[in-house]
Short mmCIF file of N, CA and C in Angstrom, two decimals:
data_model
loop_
_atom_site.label_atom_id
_atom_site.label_comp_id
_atom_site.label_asym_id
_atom_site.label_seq_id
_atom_site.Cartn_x
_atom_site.Cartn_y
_atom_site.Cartn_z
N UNK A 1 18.98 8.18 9.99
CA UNK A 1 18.08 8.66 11.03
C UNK A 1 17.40 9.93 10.57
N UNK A 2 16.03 10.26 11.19
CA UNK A 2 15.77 11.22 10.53
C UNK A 2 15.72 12.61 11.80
N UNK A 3 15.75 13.44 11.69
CA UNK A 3 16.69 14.13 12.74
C UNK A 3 14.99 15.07 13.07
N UNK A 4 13.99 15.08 12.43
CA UNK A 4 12.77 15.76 12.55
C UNK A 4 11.54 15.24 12.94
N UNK A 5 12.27 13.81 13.23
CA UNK A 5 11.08 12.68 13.78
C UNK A 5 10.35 13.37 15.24
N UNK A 6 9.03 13.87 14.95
CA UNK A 6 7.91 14.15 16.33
C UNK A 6 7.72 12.89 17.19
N UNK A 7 8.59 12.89 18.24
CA UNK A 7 7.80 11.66 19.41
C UNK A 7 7.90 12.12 20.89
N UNK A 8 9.03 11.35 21.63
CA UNK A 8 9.53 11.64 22.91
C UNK A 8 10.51 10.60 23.34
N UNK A 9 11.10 10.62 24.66
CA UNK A 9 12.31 9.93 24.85
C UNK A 9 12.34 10.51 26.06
N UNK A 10 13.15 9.54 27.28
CA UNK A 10 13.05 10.10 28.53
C UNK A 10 14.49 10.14 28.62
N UNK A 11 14.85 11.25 29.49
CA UNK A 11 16.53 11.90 29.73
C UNK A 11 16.58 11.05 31.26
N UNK A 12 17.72 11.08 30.86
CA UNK A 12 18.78 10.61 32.03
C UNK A 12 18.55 10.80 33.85
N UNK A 13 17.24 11.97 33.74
CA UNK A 13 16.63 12.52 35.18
C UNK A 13 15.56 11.83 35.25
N UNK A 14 14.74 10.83 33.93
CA UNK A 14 13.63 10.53 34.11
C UNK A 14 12.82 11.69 33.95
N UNK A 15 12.44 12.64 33.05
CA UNK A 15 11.94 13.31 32.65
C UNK A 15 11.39 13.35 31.19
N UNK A 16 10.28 13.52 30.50
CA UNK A 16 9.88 13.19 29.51
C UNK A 16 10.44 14.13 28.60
N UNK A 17 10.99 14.26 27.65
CA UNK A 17 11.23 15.36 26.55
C UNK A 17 10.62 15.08 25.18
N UNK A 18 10.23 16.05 24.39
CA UNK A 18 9.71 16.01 22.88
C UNK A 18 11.14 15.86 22.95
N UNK A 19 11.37 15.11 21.11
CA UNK A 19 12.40 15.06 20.29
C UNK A 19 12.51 16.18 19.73
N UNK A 20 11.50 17.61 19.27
CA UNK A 20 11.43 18.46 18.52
C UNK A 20 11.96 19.60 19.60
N UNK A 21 11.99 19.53 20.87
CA UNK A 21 12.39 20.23 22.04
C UNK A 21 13.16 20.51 23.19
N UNK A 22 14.65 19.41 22.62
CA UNK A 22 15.33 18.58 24.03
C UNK A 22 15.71 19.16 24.85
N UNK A 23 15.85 20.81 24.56
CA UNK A 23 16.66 21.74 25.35
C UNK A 23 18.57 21.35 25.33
N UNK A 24 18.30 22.08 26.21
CA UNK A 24 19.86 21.91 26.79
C UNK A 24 20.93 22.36 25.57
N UNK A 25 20.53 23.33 24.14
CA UNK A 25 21.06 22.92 23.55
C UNK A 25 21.70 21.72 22.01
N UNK A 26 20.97 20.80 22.82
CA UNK A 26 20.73 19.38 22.28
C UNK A 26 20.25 19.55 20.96
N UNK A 27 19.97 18.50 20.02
CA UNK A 27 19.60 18.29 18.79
C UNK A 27 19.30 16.55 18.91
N UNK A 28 18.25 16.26 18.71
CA UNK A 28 18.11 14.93 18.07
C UNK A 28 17.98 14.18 16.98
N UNK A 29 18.58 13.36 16.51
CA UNK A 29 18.13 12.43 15.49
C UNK A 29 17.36 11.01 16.34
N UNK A 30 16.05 10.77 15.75
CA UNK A 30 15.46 9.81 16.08
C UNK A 30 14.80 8.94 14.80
N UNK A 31 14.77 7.79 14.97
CA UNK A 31 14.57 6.60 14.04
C UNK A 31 13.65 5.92 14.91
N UNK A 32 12.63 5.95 14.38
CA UNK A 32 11.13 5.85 15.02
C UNK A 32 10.89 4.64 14.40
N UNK A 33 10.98 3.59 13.50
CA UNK A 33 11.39 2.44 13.71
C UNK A 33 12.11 1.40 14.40
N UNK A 34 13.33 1.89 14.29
CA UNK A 34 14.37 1.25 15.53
C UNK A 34 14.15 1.59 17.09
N UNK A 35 13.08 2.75 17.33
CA UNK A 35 12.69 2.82 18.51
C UNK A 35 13.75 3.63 19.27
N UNK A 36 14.11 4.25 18.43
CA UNK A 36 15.58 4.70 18.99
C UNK A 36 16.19 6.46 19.30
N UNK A 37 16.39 7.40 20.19
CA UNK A 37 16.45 8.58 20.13
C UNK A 37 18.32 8.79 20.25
N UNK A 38 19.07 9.42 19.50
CA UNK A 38 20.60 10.19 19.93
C UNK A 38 20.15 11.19 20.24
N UNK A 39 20.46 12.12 21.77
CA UNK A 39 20.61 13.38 21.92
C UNK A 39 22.22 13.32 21.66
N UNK A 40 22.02 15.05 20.47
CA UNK A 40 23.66 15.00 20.48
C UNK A 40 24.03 16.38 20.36
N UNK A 41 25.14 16.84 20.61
CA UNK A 41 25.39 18.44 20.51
C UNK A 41 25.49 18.99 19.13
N UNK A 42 25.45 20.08 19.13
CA UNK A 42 25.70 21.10 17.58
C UNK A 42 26.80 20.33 17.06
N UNK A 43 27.80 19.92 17.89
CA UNK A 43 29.18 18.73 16.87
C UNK A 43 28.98 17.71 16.51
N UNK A 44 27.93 17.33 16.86
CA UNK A 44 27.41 15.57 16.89
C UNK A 44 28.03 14.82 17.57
N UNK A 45 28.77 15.25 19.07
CA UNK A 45 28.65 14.08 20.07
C UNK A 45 27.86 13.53 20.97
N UNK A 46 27.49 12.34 20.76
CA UNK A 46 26.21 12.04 21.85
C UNK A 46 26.50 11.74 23.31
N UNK A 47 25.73 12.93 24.02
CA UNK A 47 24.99 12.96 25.03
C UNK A 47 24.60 12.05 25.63
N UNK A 48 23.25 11.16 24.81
CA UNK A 48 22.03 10.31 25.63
C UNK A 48 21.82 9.62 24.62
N UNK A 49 21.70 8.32 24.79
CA UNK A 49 20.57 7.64 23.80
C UNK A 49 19.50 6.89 24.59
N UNK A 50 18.55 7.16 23.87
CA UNK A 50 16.82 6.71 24.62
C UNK A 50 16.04 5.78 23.82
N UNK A 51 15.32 5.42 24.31
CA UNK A 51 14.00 4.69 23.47
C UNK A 51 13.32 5.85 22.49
N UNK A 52 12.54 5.69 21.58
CA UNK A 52 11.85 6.67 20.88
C UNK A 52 10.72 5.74 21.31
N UNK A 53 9.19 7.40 21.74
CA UNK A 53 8.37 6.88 21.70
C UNK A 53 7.18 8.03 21.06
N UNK A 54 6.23 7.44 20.73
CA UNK A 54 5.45 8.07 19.56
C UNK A 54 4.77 9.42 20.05
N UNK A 55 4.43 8.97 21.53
CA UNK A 55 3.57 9.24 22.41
C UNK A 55 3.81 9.52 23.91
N UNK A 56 3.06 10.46 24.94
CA UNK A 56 3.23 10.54 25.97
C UNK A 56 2.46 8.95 26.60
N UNK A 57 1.56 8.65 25.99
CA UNK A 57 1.14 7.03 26.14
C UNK A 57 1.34 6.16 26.19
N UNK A 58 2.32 5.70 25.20
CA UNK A 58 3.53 4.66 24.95
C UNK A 58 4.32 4.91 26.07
N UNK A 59 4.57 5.92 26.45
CA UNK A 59 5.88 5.97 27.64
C UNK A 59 5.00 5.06 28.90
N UNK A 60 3.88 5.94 29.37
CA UNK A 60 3.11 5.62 30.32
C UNK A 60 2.77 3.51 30.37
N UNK A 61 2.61 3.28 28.62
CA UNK A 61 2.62 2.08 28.70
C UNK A 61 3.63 0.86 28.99
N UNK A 62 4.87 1.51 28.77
CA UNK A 62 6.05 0.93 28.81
C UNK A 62 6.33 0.11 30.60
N UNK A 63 5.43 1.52 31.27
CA UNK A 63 5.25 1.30 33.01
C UNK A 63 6.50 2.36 33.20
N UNK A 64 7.02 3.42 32.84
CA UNK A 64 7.81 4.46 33.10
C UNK A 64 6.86 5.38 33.69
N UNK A 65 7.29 6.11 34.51
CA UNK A 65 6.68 7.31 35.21
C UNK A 65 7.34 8.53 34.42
N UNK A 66 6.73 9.26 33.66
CA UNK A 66 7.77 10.52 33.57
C UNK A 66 6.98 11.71 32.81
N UNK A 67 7.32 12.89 33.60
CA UNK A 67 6.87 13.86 33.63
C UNK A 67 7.21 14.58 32.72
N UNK A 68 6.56 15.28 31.58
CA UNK A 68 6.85 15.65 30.12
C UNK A 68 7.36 17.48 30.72
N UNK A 69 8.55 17.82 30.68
CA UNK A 69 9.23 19.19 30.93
C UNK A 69 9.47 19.55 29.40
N UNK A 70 9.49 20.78 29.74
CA UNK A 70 9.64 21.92 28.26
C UNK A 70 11.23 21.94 28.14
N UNK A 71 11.62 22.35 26.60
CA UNK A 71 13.35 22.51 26.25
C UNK A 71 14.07 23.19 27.16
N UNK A 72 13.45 24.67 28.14
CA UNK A 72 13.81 25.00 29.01
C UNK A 72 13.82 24.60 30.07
N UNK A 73 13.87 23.54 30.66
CA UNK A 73 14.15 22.77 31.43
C UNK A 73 15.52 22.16 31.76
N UNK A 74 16.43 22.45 33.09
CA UNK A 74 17.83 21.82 32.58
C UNK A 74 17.89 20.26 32.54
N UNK A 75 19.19 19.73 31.68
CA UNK A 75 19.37 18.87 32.20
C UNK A 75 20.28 18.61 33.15
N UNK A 76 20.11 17.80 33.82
CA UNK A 76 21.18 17.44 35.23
C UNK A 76 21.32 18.45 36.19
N UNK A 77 21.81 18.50 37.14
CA UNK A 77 22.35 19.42 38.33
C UNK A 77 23.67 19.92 38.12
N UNK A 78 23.53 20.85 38.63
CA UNK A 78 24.87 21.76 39.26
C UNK A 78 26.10 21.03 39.57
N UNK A 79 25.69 20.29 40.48
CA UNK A 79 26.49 19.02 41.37
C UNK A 79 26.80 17.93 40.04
N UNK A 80 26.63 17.69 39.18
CA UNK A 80 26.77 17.22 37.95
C UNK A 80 27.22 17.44 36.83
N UNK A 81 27.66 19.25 37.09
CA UNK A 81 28.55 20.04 35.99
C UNK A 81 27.69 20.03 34.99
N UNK A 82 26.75 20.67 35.14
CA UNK A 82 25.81 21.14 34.37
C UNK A 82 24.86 22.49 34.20
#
């Protein structure tokens, strides 16, 4: 996987994230062939796995709704231990 792949991937809130920006912490490896995103921590346990997409366009085309938030953005709620 290549861990510097530029696309996007939607989190678990339905929120759009860059791969280069996941916040939370996070680190991604994404394989933009396989279509594929790991969010995973500084240890490498994964978090999330998503679709990889190239584009805020591709998402939109897929028929997903999702709103592209910055790394500072949390993920999950309070109520969610987060």
């Amino acid at each position: 996987m290549n861990e510097m792949a530029a696309g996007y991937f939607v989190d678990w809130d339905g929120n759009a994230r860059s791969t280069l920006d996941p916040g939370g912490g996070y680190l991604c490896e994404a394989d933009p062939v396989a279509r594929y995103v790991a969010i995973v921590t500084k240890s490498g346990a994964v978090m999330h796995e998503a679709t990889f997409f190239k584009n805020l366009a591709d998402i939109e085309k897929s028929g997903l709704k999702a709103s592209l938030v910055p790394g500072t953005h949390p993920w999950g709620r309070p109520d969610e231990g987060f």
